[in-house]
Amino acid sequence: MARAVTPRRKAFNTLAAWIVGVLVFFPILWIVILSFKTEGDAIKTPLAVLSAPWTMESYAVVQERSDYFRHFWNSVVISLGSTVIGLVIAVPSAWAMAFVPGRRTKDVLMWMLSTKMLPPVGVLLPIYLICQSLGLLDTKIALVVILMLINLPIMIWMLYTYFKEIPRDILEAARMDGASLKEEVLYVLLPMAVPGIASTLLLNIILAWNESFWTLNLTAAKAAPLTAFIASYSSPEGLFYAKLSAASTMAIAPILIMGWFSQKQLVRGLTFGAVK
């Protein structure tokens, strides 16, 4: 029998949630505020910053100096491309591990997860040389493949967890009704795992969108995404806080909007199978 939650306990939990939410969101809010200030106002004390006049000057300078929409398009292609290709590989892999398990399935899963523990700088040189020899430096193709391989273990782990929650009897019933392997996966398994697939898709788009190590080291101008767009405003001459904040706001705005509208689907997918 579930224990009743008292009004005092509920009020405390609500207050604690609001405090945590404000602490997490405040840095983003402060970046947005600084983006509407001049460089001189951006380095003042917090109270002086809030009372300073608002201006779109930094956004105008950023757009004039850098082609935002080209970087934005590169980010869209890289994040969506790596995620979609990863799903094509991860879905059959997770299906095989969930419904045709072998004695080494857990070992394979742990080995895949262990690849995420390797510092990226440890494999930077060989990957850089491979891209250079194939003529793929500063190309979206290289970043799509690399980010797909980097996030593939997470995608397979998440999908494996969701697929394990689907009753095996349903798939066996589909086979008894004459469904082929392709029909079983496309028309039975995937529709039942839509929340899990959607959350995997959204999470990996966010991971690819925010990836900076590989994008900064393997691109120069043509394939540079928004992470390189932000880094271009950190120079040896110093930090231009207002312009850097404007560039950061322009870079995170699309992914924040996507997360806001898809938060229910994301939460539903992440808690898929948690409650029986």
GROMACS .gro file of C-alpha atoms in nm:
model
  276
    1MET     CA    1   0.000   0.000   0.000
    2ALA     CA    2   0.142   0.335  -0.104
    3ARG     CA    3   0.211   0.587   0.169
    4ALA     CA    4   0.009   0.908   0.145
    5VAL     CA    5   0.205   1.225   0.073
    6THR     CA    6   0.130   1.502   0.321
    7PRO     CA    7   0.071   1.860   0.196
    8ARG     CA    8   0.385   1.973   0.380
    9ARG     CA    9   0.592   1.705   0.211
   10LYS     CA   10   0.445   1.793  -0.127
   11ALA     CA   11   0.519   2.164  -0.076
   12PHE     CA   12   0.878   2.083   0.027
   13ASN     CA   13   0.933   1.863  -0.280
   14THR     CA   14   0.789   2.133  -0.506
   15LEU     CA   15   1.013   2.402  -0.353
   16ALA     CA   16   1.320   2.179  -0.381
   17ALA     CA   17   1.240   2.105  -0.746
   18TRP     CA   18   1.205   2.476  -0.823
   19ILE     CA   19   1.536   2.556  -0.651
   20VAL     CA   20   1.720   2.287  -0.847
   21GLY     CA   21   1.552   2.397  -1.169
   22VAL     CA   22   1.652   2.762  -1.116
   23LEU     CA   23   2.012   2.667  -1.036
   24VAL     CA   24   2.037   2.454  -1.348
   25PHE     CA   25   1.870   2.707  -1.578
   26PHE     CA   26   2.030   3.025  -1.438
   27PRO     CA   27   2.357   3.002  -1.640
   28ILE     CA   28   2.155   2.977  -1.962
   29LEU     CA   29   1.936   3.268  -1.856
   30TRP     CA   30   2.243   3.479  -1.775
   31ILE     CA   31   2.396   3.406  -2.116
   32VAL     CA   32   2.074   3.521  -2.283
   33ILE     CA   33   2.073   3.842  -2.077
   34LEU     CA   34   2.438   3.918  -2.161
   35SER     CA   35   2.368   3.866  -2.531
   36PHE     CA   36   2.142   4.174  -2.525
   37LYS     CA   37   2.408   4.399  -2.368
   38THR     CA   38   2.704   4.587  -2.510
   39GLU     CA   39   3.060   4.467  -2.445
   40GLY     CA   40   3.110   4.745  -2.193
   41ASP     CA   41   2.793   4.660  -2.002
   42ALA     CA   42   2.856   4.284  -2.011
   43ILE     CA   43   3.162   4.308  -1.783
   44LYS     CA   44   2.990   4.516  -1.515
   45THR     CA   45   2.852   4.387  -1.186
   46PRO     CA   46   2.532   4.177  -1.208
   47LEU     CA   47   2.307   4.458  -1.085
   48ALA     CA   48   2.463   4.702  -1.332
   49VAL     CA   49   2.419   4.449  -1.613
   50LEU     CA   50   2.049   4.410  -1.538
   51SER     CA   51   1.993   4.786  -1.530
   52ALA     CA   52   2.190   4.850  -1.850
   53PRO     CA   53   1.993   4.919  -2.170
   54TRP     CA   54   1.906   4.625  -2.394
   55THR     CA   55   2.036   4.614  -2.751
   56MET     CA   56   2.058   4.376  -3.049
   57GLU     CA   57   2.405   4.502  -3.138
   58SER     CA   58   2.585   4.177  -3.053
   59TYR     CA   59   2.350   3.970  -3.269
   60ALA     CA   60   2.402   4.204  -3.563
   61VAL     CA   61   2.781   4.185  -3.528
   62VAL     CA   62   2.776   3.806  -3.494
   63GLN     CA   63   2.562   3.759  -3.804
   64GLU     CA   64   2.777   4.008  -3.998
   65ARG     CA   65   3.102   3.841  -3.897
   66SER     CA   66   2.991   3.476  -3.924
   67ASP     CA   67   2.748   3.291  -4.147
   68TYR     CA   68   2.518   3.155  -3.875
   69PHE     CA   69   2.285   2.972  -4.110
   70ARG     CA   70   2.568   2.777  -4.274
   71HIS     CA   71   2.689   2.658  -3.934
   72PHE     CA   72   2.330   2.582  -3.835
   73TRP     CA   73   2.277   2.371  -4.146
   74ASN     CA   74   2.602   2.182  -4.080
   75SER     CA   75   2.483   2.103  -3.726
   76VAL     CA   76   2.147   1.980  -3.856
   77VAL     CA   77   2.305   1.753  -4.117
   78ILE     CA   78   2.567   1.614  -3.878
   79SER     CA   79   2.333   1.551  -3.584
   80LEU     CA   80   2.043   1.409  -3.787
   81GLY     CA   81   2.268   1.212  -4.021
   82SER     CA   82   2.468   1.045  -3.744
   83THR     CA   83   2.152   0.966  -3.546
   84VAL     CA   84   1.952   0.818  -3.835
   85ILE     CA   85   2.243   0.602  -3.957
   86GLY     CA   86   2.306   0.495  -3.598
   87LEU     CA   87   1.942   0.391  -3.556
   88VAL     CA   88   1.959   0.180  -3.873
   89ILE     CA   89   2.247  -0.012  -3.717
   90ALA     CA   90   2.130  -0.004  -3.354
   91VAL     CA   91   1.774  -0.137  -3.406
   92PRO     CA   92   1.871  -0.478  -3.552
   93SER     CA   93   2.167  -0.504  -3.314
   94ALA     CA   94   1.950  -0.439  -3.007
   95TRP     CA   95   1.682  -0.676  -3.142
   96ALA     CA   96   1.936  -0.956  -3.182
   97MET     CA   97   2.073  -0.905  -2.831
   98ALA     CA   98   1.727  -0.879  -2.672
   99PHE     CA   99   1.547  -1.167  -2.848
  100VAL     CA  100   1.826  -1.395  -2.970
  101PRO     CA  101   2.061  -1.370  -2.673
  102GLY     CA  102   2.385  -1.560  -2.658
  103ARG     CA  103   2.607  -1.649  -2.369
  104ARG     CA  104   2.829  -1.349  -2.445
  105THR     CA  105   2.555  -1.087  -2.487
  106LYS     CA  106   2.627  -0.916  -2.156
  107ASP     CA  107   3.000  -0.923  -2.227
  108VAL     CA  108   2.947  -0.760  -2.568
  109LEU     CA  109   2.726  -0.492  -2.414
  110MET     CA  110   2.985  -0.417  -2.148
  111TRP     CA  111   3.262  -0.405  -2.408
  112MET     CA  112   3.059  -0.160  -2.617
  113LEU     CA  113   2.996   0.058  -2.312
  114SER     CA  114   3.365   0.048  -2.219
  115THR     CA  115   3.451   0.222  -2.547
  116LYS     CA  116   3.280   0.534  -2.406
  117MET     CA  117   3.536   0.539  -2.124
  118LEU     CA  118   3.828   0.601  -2.362
  119PRO     CA  119   3.937   0.967  -2.369
  120PRO     CA  120   3.871   1.099  -2.721
  121VAL     CA  121   4.215   1.259  -2.738
  122GLY     CA  122   4.362   0.907  -2.719
  123VAL     CA  123   4.235   0.825  -3.069
  124LEU     CA  124   4.249   1.174  -3.218
  125LEU     CA  125   4.577   1.125  -3.406
  126PRO     CA  126   4.487   0.799  -3.588
  127ILE     CA  127   4.139   0.923  -3.678
  128TYR     CA  128   4.284   1.254  -3.799
  129LEU     CA  129   4.538   1.070  -4.017
  130ILE     CA  130   4.269   0.839  -4.156
  131CYS     CA  131   4.048   1.135  -4.248
  132GLN     CA  132   4.347   1.314  -4.400
  133SER     CA  133   4.447   1.015  -4.613
  134LEU     CA  134   4.088   0.970  -4.737
  135GLY     CA  135   4.043   1.341  -4.808
  136LEU     CA  136   3.764   1.371  -4.550
  137LEU     CA  137   3.904   1.649  -4.334
  138ASP     CA  138   3.660   1.937  -4.296
  139THR     CA  139   3.371   1.735  -4.441
  140LYS     CA  140   3.031   1.653  -4.297
  141ILE     CA  141   3.069   1.289  -4.401
  142ALA     CA  142   3.360   1.235  -4.162
  143LEU     CA  143   3.176   1.394  -3.869
  144VAL     CA  144   2.856   1.198  -3.941
  145VAL     CA  145   3.044   0.866  -3.938
  146ILE     CA  146   3.257   0.949  -3.633
  147LEU     CA  147   2.969   1.081  -3.420
  148MET     CA  148   2.756   0.783  -3.523
  149LEU     CA  149   3.024   0.542  -3.405
  150ILE     CA  150   3.079   0.738  -3.083
  151ASN     CA  151   2.709   0.737  -2.988
  152LEU     CA  152   2.629   0.389  -3.121
  153PRO     CA  153   2.697   0.210  -2.787
  154ILE     CA  154   2.450   0.438  -2.607
  155MET     CA  155   2.188   0.384  -2.878
  156ILE     CA  156   2.221   0.006  -2.864
  157TRP     CA  157   2.212   0.004  -2.483
  158MET     CA  158   1.898   0.218  -2.471
  159LEU     CA  159   1.716   0.022  -2.740
  160TYR     CA  160   1.822  -0.308  -2.584
  161THR     CA  161   1.667  -0.195  -2.254
  162TYR     CA  162   1.340  -0.096  -2.424
  163PHE     CA  163   1.320  -0.413  -2.633
  164LYS     CA  164   1.371  -0.630  -2.326
  165GLU     CA  165   1.051  -0.483  -2.179
  166ILE     CA  166   0.843  -0.602  -2.475
  167PRO     CA  167   0.684  -0.945  -2.404
  168ARG     CA  168   0.845  -1.215  -2.614
  169ASP     CA  169   0.504  -1.386  -2.647
  170ILE     CA  170   0.379  -1.108  -2.876
  171LEU     CA  171   0.661  -1.167  -3.121
  172GLU     CA  172   0.611  -1.542  -3.105
  173ALA     CA  173   0.240  -1.493  -3.178
  174ALA     CA  174   0.332  -1.285  -3.484
  175ARG     CA  175   0.558  -1.565  -3.607
  176MET     CA  176   0.281  -1.821  -3.559
  177ASP     CA  177   0.054  -1.600  -3.771
  178GLY     CA  178   0.305  -1.624  -4.052
  179ALA     CA  179   0.496  -1.297  -4.010
  180SER     CA  180   0.845  -1.293  -4.155
  181LEU     CA  181   1.142  -1.155  -3.965
  182LYS     CA  182   1.115  -0.826  -4.153
  183GLU     CA  183   0.740  -0.797  -4.080
  184GLU     CA  184   0.797  -0.890  -3.717
  185VAL     CA  185   1.047  -0.607  -3.670
  186LEU     CA  186   0.869  -0.343  -3.881
  187TYR     CA  187   0.504  -0.404  -3.791
  188VAL     CA  188   0.520  -0.552  -3.438
  189LEU     CA  189   0.841  -0.457  -3.259
  190LEU     CA  190   0.899  -0.100  -3.379
  191PRO     CA  191   0.541   0.030  -3.320
  192MET     CA  192   0.553  -0.104  -2.963
  193ALA     CA  193   0.892   0.057  -2.900
  194VAL     CA  194   0.812   0.400  -3.046
  195PRO     CA  195   0.857   0.584  -2.710
  196GLY     CA  196   1.196   0.424  -2.658
  197ILE     CA  197   1.309   0.486  -3.016
  198ALA     CA  198   1.192   0.849  -2.997
  199SER     CA  199   1.381   0.915  -2.674
  200THR     CA  200   1.692   0.747  -2.818
  201LEU     CA  201   1.660   0.963  -3.129
  202LEU     CA  202   1.619   1.286  -2.932
  203LEU     CA  203   1.899   1.212  -2.686
  204ASN     CA  204   2.148   1.131  -2.960
  205ILE     CA  205   2.055   1.439  -3.161
  206ILE     CA  206   2.134   1.644  -2.850
  207LEU     CA  207   2.465   1.461  -2.794
  208ALA     CA  208   2.570   1.511  -3.158
  209TRP     CA  209   2.454   1.875  -3.158
  210ASN     CA  210   2.666   1.953  -2.850
  211GLU     CA  211   2.977   1.760  -2.956
  212SER     CA  212   3.272   1.997  -2.967
  213PHE     CA  213   3.594   1.795  -2.942
  214TRP     CA  214   3.571   1.627  -3.281
  215THR     CA  215   3.409   1.919  -3.458
  216LEU     CA  216   3.684   2.157  -3.348
  217ASN     CA  217   3.966   1.919  -3.442
  218LEU     CA  218   3.836   1.783  -3.773
  219THR     CA  219   3.680   2.094  -3.928
  220ALA     CA  220   3.805   2.434  -4.039
  221ALA     CA  221   3.539   2.623  -4.232
  222LYS     CA  222   3.330   2.418  -4.475
  223ALA     CA  223   3.182   2.163  -4.233
  224ALA     CA  224   3.211   2.363  -3.910
  225PRO     CA  225   2.891   2.329  -3.701
  226LEU     CA  226   2.760   2.561  -3.430
  227THR     CA  227   3.009   2.439  -3.169
  228ALA     CA  228   3.290   2.576  -3.388
  229PHE     CA  229   3.078   2.886  -3.446
  230ILE     CA  230   3.080   2.951  -3.067
  231ALA     CA  231   3.451   2.875  -3.027
  232SER     CA  232   3.539   3.135  -3.290
  233TYR     CA  233   3.444   3.408  -3.041
  234SER     CA  234   3.710   3.299  -2.792
  235SER     CA  235   4.030   3.458  -2.920
  236PRO     CA  236   4.383   3.524  -2.784
  237GLU     CA  237   4.289   3.890  -2.757
  238GLY     CA  238   4.035   3.803  -2.487
  239LEU     CA  239   3.675   3.704  -2.442
  240PHE     CA  240   3.405   3.917  -2.597
  241TYR     CA  241   3.134   3.832  -2.347
  242ALA     CA  242   2.839   3.994  -2.523
  243LYS     CA  243   2.923   3.852  -2.865
  244LEU     CA  244   3.013   3.513  -2.719
  245SER     CA  245   2.680   3.509  -2.534
  246ALA     CA  246   2.493   3.606  -2.851
  247ALA     CA  247   2.665   3.327  -3.047
  248SER     CA  248   2.593   3.078  -2.767
  249THR     CA  249   2.227   3.180  -2.753
  250MET     CA  250   2.190   3.141  -3.128
  251ALA     CA  251   2.355   2.798  -3.109
  252ILE     CA  252   2.151   2.653  -2.820
  253ALA     CA  253   1.816   2.808  -2.915
  254PRO     CA  254   1.720   2.540  -3.175
  255ILE     CA  255   1.801   2.248  -2.946
  256LEU     CA  256   1.626   2.415  -2.651
  257ILE     CA  257   1.312   2.467  -2.858
  258MET     CA  258   1.321   2.107  -2.980
  259GLY     CA  259   1.369   1.981  -2.623
  260TRP     CA  260   1.086   2.198  -2.495
  261PHE     CA  261   0.832   2.066  -2.746
  262SER     CA  262   0.949   1.705  -2.717
  263GLN     CA  263   1.000   1.688  -2.341
  264LYS     CA  264   0.691   1.472  -2.281
  265GLN     CA  265   0.803   1.221  -2.542
  266LEU     CA  266   1.157   1.226  -2.405
  267VAL     CA  267   1.046   1.165  -2.045
  268ARG     CA  268   0.802   0.898  -2.155
  269GLY     CA  269   1.074   0.717  -2.346
  270LEU     CA  270   1.332   0.745  -2.068
  271THR     CA  271   1.082   0.598  -1.818
  272PHE     CA  272   0.958   0.335  -2.065
  273GLY     CA  273   0.932   0.007  -1.881
  274ALA     CA  274   1.014   0.161  -1.542
  275VAL     CA  275   0.659   0.111  -1.413
  276LYS     CA  276   0.500  -0.227  -1.458
   0.00000   0.00000   0.00000
